């Protein structure tokens, strides 16, 4: 067991291997700003990613949640600004408020089918999030569950909910929703995300990190907020 705040503010900690652990407490690795590698995939006894467990680990880029985990606590990955890839197993039934808020580099997320509620601010301020798959059993999510999602353009809805698709300027669930079929998104070299509407190609998102960009010649329109909070 690793108890609350055991490694909090360990600024030089860069790698964690937790293969046999079955519990770590609130804020166990909070604000470990050099942490880049977390190996917990084989921690088969772990049931919960605790509240604030990896909050503000700004250098963390990828994590695979063990298949034994059923709950992700509030603020568990809050402020993990460098997090690009998260694999959520089908075992997860609960995700806490603001669990992935301010994960600025997160681009896609598939929410497990057992999730019934996507809580408030769960993916708030994930500026580069452009594709979300909603779970089959979902019955509740909030107007700010995906707040400030200017690049969120494609939502796969596996639930029975009728998902309101807001106008692009409203930025909550933006442009498109569908239940199945091939993606409408085309990802071009350089991080440009486009969708074809009739004969026009719309630039609807940007996931790159370049400071100087050249818009592809195939693009006819640039949607609102495409480069909002980018590195340009």
JSON list of C-alpha atoms in Angstrom, two decimals, residues 27-210:
[
{"chain": "A", "resi": 27, "resn": "UNK", "atom": "CA", "xyz": [-2.53, 12.67, -3.87]},
{"chain": "A", "resi": 28, "resn": "UNK", "atom": "CA", "xyz": [0.03, 9.87, -3.73]},
{"chain": "A", "resi": 29, "resn": "UNK", "atom": "CA", "xyz": [2.00, 11.25, -6.68]},
{"chain": "A", "resi": 30, "resn": "UNK", "atom": "CA", "xyz": [0.48, 14.71, -6.91]},
{"chain": "A", "resi": 31, "resn": "UNK", "atom": "CA", "xyz": [2.62, 17.46, -8.40]},
{"chain": "A", "resi": 32, "resn": "UNK", "atom": "CA", "xyz": [5.50, 15.19, -9.41]},
{"chain": "A", "resi": 33, "resn": "UNK", "atom": "CA", "xyz": [6.32, 17.55, -12.24]},
{"chain": "A", "resi": 34, "resn": "UNK", "atom": "CA", "xyz": [9.14, 15.45, -13.75]},
{"chain": "A", "resi": 35, "resn": "UNK", "atom": "CA", "xyz": [7.12, 12.22, -13.84]},
{"chain": "A", "resi": 36, "resn": "UNK", "atom": "CA", "xyz": [6.98, 10.88, -17.41]},
{"chain": "A", "resi": 37, "resn": "UNK", "atom": "CA", "xyz": [6.57, 7.10, -17.12]},
{"chain": "A", "resi": 38, "resn": "UNK", "atom": "CA", "xyz": [3.99, 5.28, -14.98]},
{"chain": "A", "resi": 39, "resn": "UNK", "atom": "CA", "xyz": [3.91, 1.49, -15.28]},
{"chain": "A", "resi": 40, "resn": "UNK", "atom": "CA", "xyz": [0.80, 0.23, -13.52]},
{"chain": "A", "resi": 41, "resn": "UNK", "atom": "CA", "xyz": [-0.73, -1.85, -16.32]},
{"chain": "A", "resi": 42, "resn": "UNK", "atom": "CA", "xyz": [0.00, -5.12, -14.48]},
{"chain": "A", "resi": 43, "resn": "UNK", "atom": "CA", "xyz": [-1.06, -3.97, -11.01]},
{"chain": "A", "resi": 44, "resn": "UNK", "atom": "CA", "xyz": [-3.91, -6.46, -11.06]},
{"chain": "A", "resi": 45, "resn": "UNK", "atom": "CA", "xyz": [-5.00, -5.84, -7.46]},
{"chain": "A", "resi": 46, "resn": "UNK", "atom": "CA", "xyz": [-5.56, -2.11, -7.96]},
{"chain": "A", "resi": 47, "resn": "UNK", "atom": "CA", "xyz": [-9.25, -1.16, -7.83]},
{"chain": "A", "resi": 48, "resn": "UNK", "atom": "CA", "xyz": [-9.17, 2.63, -7.62]},
{"chain": "A", "resi": 49, "resn": "UNK", "atom": "CA", "xyz": [-7.10, 5.47, -9.05]},
{"chain": "A", "resi": 50, "resn": "UNK", "atom": "CA", "xyz": [-7.43, 7.73, -6.02]},
{"chain": "A", "resi": 51, "resn": "UNK", "atom": "CA", "xyz": [-8.44, 11.36, -5.87]},
{"chain": "A", "resi": 52, "resn": "UNK", "atom": "CA", "xyz": [-5.61, 13.66, -7.02]},
{"chain": "A", "resi": 53, "resn": "UNK", "atom": "CA", "xyz": [-3.39, 10.60, -7.51]},
{"chain": "A", "resi": 54, "resn": "UNK", "atom": "CA", "xyz": [-1.46, 12.06, -10.46]},
{"chain": "A", "resi": 55, "resn": "UNK", "atom": "CA", "xyz": [-2.80, 15.60, -10.37]},
{"chain": "A", "resi": 56, "resn": "UNK", "atom": "CA", "xyz": [-0.42, 18.20, -11.83]},
{"chain": "A", "resi": 57, "resn": "UNK", "atom": "CA", "xyz": [2.05, 15.62, -13.16]},
{"chain": "A", "resi": 58, "resn": "UNK", "atom": "CA", "xyz": [2.61, 17.92, -16.09]},
{"chain": "A", "resi": 59, "resn": "UNK", "atom": "CA", "xyz": [5.19, 15.78, -17.93]},
{"chain": "A", "resi": 60, "resn": "UNK", "atom": "CA", "xyz": [3.16, 12.54, -17.88]},
{"chain": "A", "resi": 61, "resn": "UNK", "atom": "CA", "xyz": [2.37, 11.59, -21.48]},
{"chain": "A", "resi": 62, "resn": "UNK", "atom": "CA", "xyz": [0.73, 8.16, -21.46]},
{"chain": "A", "resi": 63, "resn": "UNK", "atom": "CA", "xyz": [-0.90, 5.78, -19.02]},
{"chain": "A", "resi": 64, "resn": "UNK", "atom": "CA", "xyz": [-2.62, 2.41, -19.36]},
{"chain": "A", "resi": 65, "resn": "UNK", "atom": "CA", "xyz": [-5.11, 1.83, -16.56]},
{"chain": "A", "resi": 66, "resn": "UNK", "atom": "CA", "xyz": [-5.12, -1.78, -15.23]},
{"chain": "A", "resi": 67, "resn": "UNK", "atom": "CA", "xyz": [-8.10, -3.93, -16.13]},
{"chain": "A", "resi": 68, "resn": "UNK", "atom": "CA", "xyz": [-8.85, -4.42, -12.44]},
{"chain": "A", "resi": 69, "resn": "UNK", "atom": "CA", "xyz": [-9.65, -0.72, -11.86]},
{"chain": "A", "resi": 70, "resn": "UNK", "atom": "CA", "xyz": [-13.33, 0.17, -11.45]},
{"chain": "A", "resi": 71, "resn": "UNK", "atom": "CA", "xyz": [-13.10, 3.77, -10.24]},
{"chain": "A", "resi": 72, "resn": "UNK", "atom": "CA", "xyz": [-11.13, 6.88, -11.16]},
{"chain": "A", "resi": 73, "resn": "UNK", "atom": "CA", "xyz": [-11.32, 9.51, -8.44]},
{"chain": "A", "resi": 74, "resn": "UNK", "atom": "CA", "xyz": [-11.92, 13.23, -8.61]},
{"chain": "A", "resi": 75, "resn": "UNK", "atom": "CA", "xyz": [-9.01, 15.23, -10.06]},
{"chain": "A", "resi": 76, "resn": "UNK", "atom": "CA", "xyz": [-7.03, 11.99, -10.56]},
{"chain": "A", "resi": 77, "resn": "UNK", "atom": "CA", "xyz": [-5.25, 13.34, -13.66]},
{"chain": "A", "resi": 78, "resn": "UNK", "atom": "CA", "xyz": [-6.15, 17.00, -13.29]},
{"chain": "A", "resi": 79, "resn": "UNK", "atom": "CA", "xyz": [-3.59, 19.30, -14.88]},
{"chain": "A", "resi": 80, "resn": "UNK", "atom": "CA", "xyz": [-1.60, 16.52, -16.61]},
{"chain": "A", "resi": 81, "resn": "UNK", "atom": "CA", "xyz": [-0.97, 18.98, -19.41]},
{"chain": "A", "resi": 82, "resn": "UNK", "atom": "CA", "xyz": [1.30, 16.65, -21.41]},
{"chain": "A", "resi": 83, "resn": "UNK", "atom": "CA", "xyz": [-1.01, 13.62, -21.34]},
{"chain": "A", "resi": 84, "resn": "UNK", "atom": "CA", "xyz": [-1.72, 12.51, -24.91]},
{"chain": "A", "resi": 85, "resn": "UNK", "atom": "CA", "xyz": [-2.90, 8.90, -24.54]},
{"chain": "A", "resi": 86, "resn": "UNK", "atom": "CA", "xyz": [-5.17, 7.28, -21.96]},
{"chain": "A", "resi": 87, "resn": "UNK", "atom": "CA", "xyz": [-6.46, 3.73, -22.20]},
{"chain": "A", "resi": 88, "resn": "UNK", "atom": "CA", "xyz": [-9.55, 3.19, -20.06]},
{"chain": "A", "resi": 89, "resn": "UNK", "atom": "CA", "xyz": [-10.49, -0.49, -19.53]},
{"chain": "A", "resi": 90, "resn": "UNK", "atom": "CA", "xyz": [-14.06, -1.77, -19.77]},
{"chain": "A", "resi": 91, "resn": "UNK", "atom": "CA", "xyz": [-14.00, -2.50, -16.02]},
{"chain": "A", "resi": 92, "resn": "UNK", "atom": "CA", "xyz": [-14.35, 1.19, -15.08]},
{"chain": "A", "resi": 93, "resn": "UNK", "atom": "CA", "xyz": [-17.81, 2.11, -13.79]},
{"chain": "A", "resi": 94, "resn": "UNK", "atom": "CA", "xyz": [-17.16, 5.52, -12.22]},
{"chain": "A", "resi": 95, "resn": "UNK", "atom": "CA", "xyz": [-15.10, 8.57, -13.19]},
{"chain": "A", "resi": 96, "resn": "UNK", "atom": "CA", "xyz": [-14.92, 11.47, -10.75]},
{"chain": "A", "resi": 97, "resn": "UNK", "atom": "CA", "xyz": [-15.45, 15.17, -11.33]},
{"chain": "A", "resi": 98, "resn": "UNK", "atom": "CA", "xyz": [-12.57, 16.93, -13.13]},
{"chain": "A", "resi": 99, "resn": "UNK", "atom": "CA", "xyz": [-10.70, 13.63, -13.42]},
{"chain": "A", "resi": 100, "resn": "UNK", "atom": "CA", "xyz": [-9.10, 14.63, -16.74]},
{"chain": "A", "resi": 101, "resn": "UNK", "atom": "CA", "xyz": [-9.63, 18.38, -16.60]},
{"chain": "A", "resi": 102, "resn": "UNK", "atom": "CA", "xyz": [-6.83, 20.50, -18.11]},
{"chain": "A", "resi": 103, "resn": "UNK", "atom": "CA", "xyz": [-5.20, 17.59, -19.95]},
{"chain": "A", "resi": 104, "resn": "UNK", "atom": "CA", "xyz": [-4.30, 20.01, -22.73]},
{"chain": "A", "resi": 105, "resn": "UNK", "atom": "CA", "xyz": [-2.70, 17.48, -25.11]},
{"chain": "A", "resi": 106, "resn": "UNK", "atom": "CA", "xyz": [-5.38, 14.77, -24.90]},
{"chain": "A", "resi": 107, "resn": "UNK", "atom": "CA", "xyz": [-6.81, 14.25, -28.39]},
{"chain": "A", "resi": 108, "resn": "UNK", "atom": "CA", "xyz": [-9.14, 11.25, -28.27]},
{"chain": "A", "resi": 109, "resn": "UNK", "atom": "CA", "xyz": [-10.99, 9.36, -25.55]},
{"chain": "A", "resi": 110, "resn": "UNK", "atom": "CA", "xyz": [-13.18, 6.25, -25.57]},
{"chain": "A", "resi": 111, "resn": "UNK", "atom": "CA", "xyz": [-15.31, 6.21, -22.44]},
{"chain": "A", "resi": 112, "resn": "UNK", "atom": "CA", "xyz": [-16.08, 2.63, -21.26]},
{"chain": "A", "resi": 113, "resn": "UNK", "atom": "CA", "xyz": [-19.61, 1.36, -21.78]},
{"chain": "A", "resi": 114, "resn": "UNK", "atom": "CA", "xyz": [-20.27, 0.77, -18.07]},
{"chain": "A", "resi": 115, "resn": "UNK", "atom": "CA", "xyz": [-20.04, 4.51, -17.30]},
{"chain": "A", "resi": 116, "resn": "UNK", "atom": "CA", "xyz": [-23.51, 5.89, -16.51]},
{"chain": "A", "resi": 117, "resn": "UNK", "atom": "CA", "xyz": [-22.55, 9.49, -15.71]},
{"chain": "A", "resi": 118, "resn": "UNK", "atom": "CA", "xyz": [-19.87, 11.77, -17.12]},
{"chain": "A", "resi": 119, "resn": "UNK", "atom": "CA", "xyz": [-19.49, 14.23, -14.24]},
{"chain": "A", "resi": 120, "resn": "UNK", "atom": "CA", "xyz": [-19.04, 17.95, -14.32]},
{"chain": "A", "resi": 121, "resn": "UNK", "atom": "CA", "xyz": [-15.74, 19.27, -15.73]},
{"chain": "A", "resi": 122, "resn": "UNK", "atom": "CA", "xyz": [-14.55, 15.74, -16.39]},
{"chain": "A", "resi": 123, "resn": "UNK", "atom": "CA", "xyz": [-12.80, 16.80, -19.62]},
{"chain": "A", "resi": 124, "resn": "UNK", "atom": "CA", "xyz": [-12.90, 20.54, -19.06]},
{"chain": "A", "resi": 125, "resn": "UNK", "atom": "CA", "xyz": [-10.05, 22.54, -20.67]},
{"chain": "A", "resi": 126, "resn": "UNK", "atom": "CA", "xyz": [-8.82, 19.64, -22.82]},
{"chain": "A", "resi": 127, "resn": "UNK", "atom": "CA", "xyz": [-8.03, 22.08, -25.59]},
{"chain": "A", "resi": 128, "resn": "UNK", "atom": "CA", "xyz": [-6.96, 19.53, -28.24]},
{"chain": "A", "resi": 129, "resn": "UNK", "atom": "CA", "xyz": [-9.66, 16.93, -27.63]},
{"chain": "A", "resi": 130, "resn": "UNK", "atom": "CA", "xyz": [-11.38, 16.39, -30.96]},
{"chain": "A", "resi": 131, "resn": "UNK", "atom": "CA", "xyz": [-12.94, 12.92, -30.81]},
{"chain": "A", "resi": 132, "resn": "UNK", "atom": "CA", "xyz": [-15.04, 11.31, -28.06]},
{"chain": "A", "resi": 133, "resn": "UNK", "atom": "CA", "xyz": [-16.89, 8.00, -27.90]},
{"chain": "A", "resi": 134, "resn": "UNK", "atom": "CA", "xyz": [-19.80, 8.08, -25.47]},
{"chain": "A", "resi": 135, "resn": "UNK", "atom": "CA", "xyz": [-20.61, 4.85, -23.56]},
{"chain": "A", "resi": 136, "resn": "UNK", "atom": "CA", "xyz": [-23.60, 2.59, -24.18]},
{"chain": "A", "resi": 137, "resn": "UNK", "atom": "CA", "xyz": [-25.08, 2.95, -20.67]},
{"chain": "A", "resi": 138, "resn": "UNK", "atom": "CA", "xyz": [-24.69, 6.71, -20.41]},
{"chain": "A", "resi": 139, "resn": "UNK", "atom": "CA", "xyz": [-27.73, 8.47, -19.02]},
{"chain": "A", "resi": 140, "resn": "UNK", "atom": "CA", "xyz": [-26.28, 11.75, -17.71]},
{"chain": "A", "resi": 141, "resn": "UNK", "atom": "CA", "xyz": [-23.67, 14.27, -18.72]},
{"chain": "A", "resi": 142, "resn": "UNK", "atom": "CA", "xyz": [-23.46, 17.98, -18.08]},
{"chain": "A", "resi": 143, "resn": "UNK", "atom": "CA", "xyz": [-23.09, 21.10, -20.15]},
{"chain": "A", "resi": 144, "resn": "UNK", "atom": "CA", "xyz": [-19.57, 21.53, -18.75]},
{"chain": "A", "resi": 145, "resn": "UNK", "atom": "CA", "xyz": [-18.48, 17.87, -18.92]},
{"chain": "A", "resi": 146, "resn": "UNK", "atom": "CA", "xyz": [-16.56, 18.84, -22.06]},
{"chain": "A", "resi": 147, "resn": "UNK", "atom": "CA", "xyz": [-16.49, 22.59, -21.49]},
{"chain": "A", "resi": 148, "resn": "UNK", "atom": "CA", "xyz": [-14.15, 24.80, -23.55]},
{"chain": "A", "resi": 149, "resn": "UNK", "atom": "CA", "xyz": [-13.82, 22.10, -26.19]},
{"chain": "A", "resi": 150, "resn": "UNK", "atom": "CA", "xyz": [-13.34, 24.27, -29.23]},
{"chain": "A", "resi": 151, "resn": "UNK", "atom": "CA", "xyz": [-11.78, 21.45, -31.28]},
{"chain": "A", "resi": 152, "resn": "UNK", "atom": "CA", "xyz": [-14.28, 18.74, -30.32]},
{"chain": "A", "resi": 153, "resn": "UNK", "atom": "CA", "xyz": [-15.83, 17.95, -33.68]},
{"chain": "A", "resi": 154, "resn": "UNK", "atom": "CA", "xyz": [-16.77, 14.27, -33.71]},
{"chain": "A", "resi": 155, "resn": "UNK", "atom": "CA", "xyz": [-18.82, 12.43, -31.13]},
{"chain": "A", "resi": 156, "resn": "UNK", "atom": "CA", "xyz": [-19.65, 8.74, -31.43]},
{"chain": "A", "resi": 157, "resn": "UNK", "atom": "CA", "xyz": [-22.80, 8.20, -29.40]},
{"chain": "A", "resi": 158, "resn": "UNK", "atom": "CA", "xyz": [-23.27, 4.57, -28.32]},
{"chain": "A", "resi": 159, "resn": "UNK", "atom": "CA", "xyz": [-25.88, 5.49, -25.71]},
{"chain": "A", "resi": 160, "resn": "UNK", "atom": "CA", "xyz": [-29.66, 5.79, -25.98]},
{"chain": "A", "resi": 161, "resn": "UNK", "atom": "CA", "xyz": [-29.43, 9.52, -25.24]},
{"chain": "A", "resi": 162, "resn": "UNK", "atom": "CA", "xyz": [-30.28, 12.02, -27.91]},
{"chain": "A", "resi": 163, "resn": "UNK", "atom": "CA", "xyz": [-27.13, 14.10, -27.91]},
{"chain": "A", "resi": 164, "resn": "UNK", "atom": "CA", "xyz": [-27.77, 17.68, -28.83]},
{"chain": "A", "resi": 165, "resn": "UNK", "atom": "CA", "xyz": [-25.18, 18.89, -31.28]},
{"chain": "A", "resi": 166, "resn": "UNK", "atom": "CA", "xyz": [-24.40, 22.50, -30.50]},
{"chain": "A", "resi": 167, "resn": "UNK", "atom": "CA", "xyz": [-23.35, 25.09, -33.01]},
{"chain": "A", "resi": 168, "resn": "UNK", "atom": "CA", "xyz": [-19.59, 25.43, -33.35]},
{"chain": "A", "resi": 169, "resn": "UNK", "atom": "CA", "xyz": [-19.58, 28.71, -31.42]},
{"chain": "A", "resi": 170, "resn": "UNK", "atom": "CA", "xyz": [-21.10, 27.08, -28.34]},
{"chain": "A", "resi": 171, "resn": "UNK", "atom": "CA", "xyz": [-18.20, 24.63, -28.01]},
{"chain": "A", "resi": 172, "resn": "UNK", "atom": "CA", "xyz": [-19.83, 22.07, -25.71]},
{"chain": "A", "resi": 173, "resn": "UNK", "atom": "CA", "xyz": [-20.52, 19.19, -28.10]},
{"chain": "A", "resi": 174, "resn": "UNK", "atom": "CA", "xyz": [-19.65, 20.85, -31.32]},
{"chain": "A", "resi": 175, "resn": "UNK", "atom": "CA", "xyz": [-20.36, 19.85, -34.86]},
{"chain": "A", "resi": 176, "resn": "UNK", "atom": "CA", "xyz": [-21.09, 16.22, -35.51]},
{"chain": "A", "resi": 177, "resn": "UNK", "atom": "CA", "xyz": [-22.52, 13.18, -33.80]},
{"chain": "A", "resi": 178, "resn": "UNK", "atom": "CA", "xyz": [-23.04, 9.67, -35.13]},
{"chain": "A", "resi": 179, "resn": "UNK", "atom": "CA", "xyz": [-23.64, 6.16, -33.86]},
{"chain": "A", "resi": 180, "resn": "UNK", "atom": "CA", "xyz": [-21.52, 4.08, -36.23]},
{"chain": "A", "resi": 181, "resn": "UNK", "atom": "CA", "xyz": [-19.71, 4.00, -39.53]},
{"chain": "A", "resi": 182, "resn": "UNK", "atom": "CA", "xyz": [-16.45, 5.36, -40.79]},
{"chain": "A", "resi": 183, "resn": "UNK", "atom": "CA", "xyz": [-15.01, 8.48, -39.28]},
{"chain": "A", "resi": 184, "resn": "UNK", "atom": "CA", "xyz": [-15.84, 11.75, -40.99]},
{"chain": "A", "resi": 185, "resn": "UNK", "atom": "CA", "xyz": [-12.50, 13.12, -39.84]},
{"chain": "A", "resi": 186, "resn": "UNK", "atom": "CA", "xyz": [-9.44, 13.21, -42.04]},
{"chain": "A", "resi": 187, "resn": "UNK", "atom": "CA", "xyz": [-6.16, 13.80, -40.23]},
{"chain": "A", "resi": 188, "resn": "UNK", "atom": "CA", "xyz": [-3.59, 15.44, -42.48]},
{"chain": "A", "resi": 189, "resn": "UNK", "atom": "CA", "xyz": [0.15, 15.59, -41.99]},
{"chain": "A", "resi": 190, "resn": "UNK", "atom": "CA", "xyz": [1.13, 18.31, -39.56]},
{"chain": "A", "resi": 191, "resn": "UNK", "atom": "CA", "xyz": [-1.82, 17.83, -37.20]},
{"chain": "A", "resi": 192, "resn": "UNK", "atom": "CA", "xyz": [-4.56, 19.35, -39.33]},
{"chain": "A", "resi": 193, "resn": "UNK", "atom": "CA", "xyz": [-8.04, 17.86, -38.80]},
{"chain": "A", "resi": 194, "resn": "UNK", "atom": "CA", "xyz": [-10.51, 18.27, -41.66]},
{"chain": "A", "resi": 195, "resn": "UNK", "atom": "CA", "xyz": [-14.05, 17.28, -42.57]},
{"chain": "A", "resi": 196, "resn": "UNK", "atom": "CA", "xyz": [-15.55, 17.40, -46.03]},
{"chain": "A", "resi": 197, "resn": "UNK", "atom": "CA", "xyz": [-18.90, 19.13, -46.42]},
{"chain": "A", "resi": 198, "resn": "UNK", "atom": "CA", "xyz": [-20.16, 18.79, -49.97]},
{"chain": "A", "resi": 199, "resn": "UNK", "atom": "CA", "xyz": [-17.31, 19.93, -52.19]},
{"chain": "A", "resi": 200, "resn": "UNK", "atom": "CA", "xyz": [-15.71, 22.02, -49.45]},
{"chain": "A", "resi": 201, "resn": "UNK", "atom": "CA", "xyz": [-12.97, 20.90, -47.08]},
{"chain": "A", "resi": 202, "resn": "UNK", "atom": "CA", "xyz": [-13.29, 22.43, -43.62]},
{"chain": "A", "resi": 203, "resn": "UNK", "atom": "CA", "xyz": [-10.35, 22.77, -41.26]},
{"chain": "A", "resi": 204, "resn": "UNK", "atom": "CA", "xyz": [-12.02, 21.96, -37.94]},
{"chain": "A", "resi": 205, "resn": "UNK", "atom": "CA", "xyz": [-9.11, 21.22, -35.64]},
{"chain": "A", "resi": 206, "resn": "UNK", "atom": "CA", "xyz": [-5.38, 21.40, -35.13]},
{"chain": "A", "resi": 207, "resn": "UNK", "atom": "CA", "xyz": [-3.48, 18.90, -32.98]},
{"chain": "A", "resi": 208, "resn": "UNK", "atom": "CA", "xyz": [0.06, 19.84, -33.95]},
{"chain": "A", "resi": 209, "resn": "UNK", "atom": "CA", "xyz": [2.73, 21.62, -31.93]},
{"chain": "A", "resi": 210, "resn": "UNK", "atom": "CA", "xyz": [4.37, 23.79, -34.56]}
]
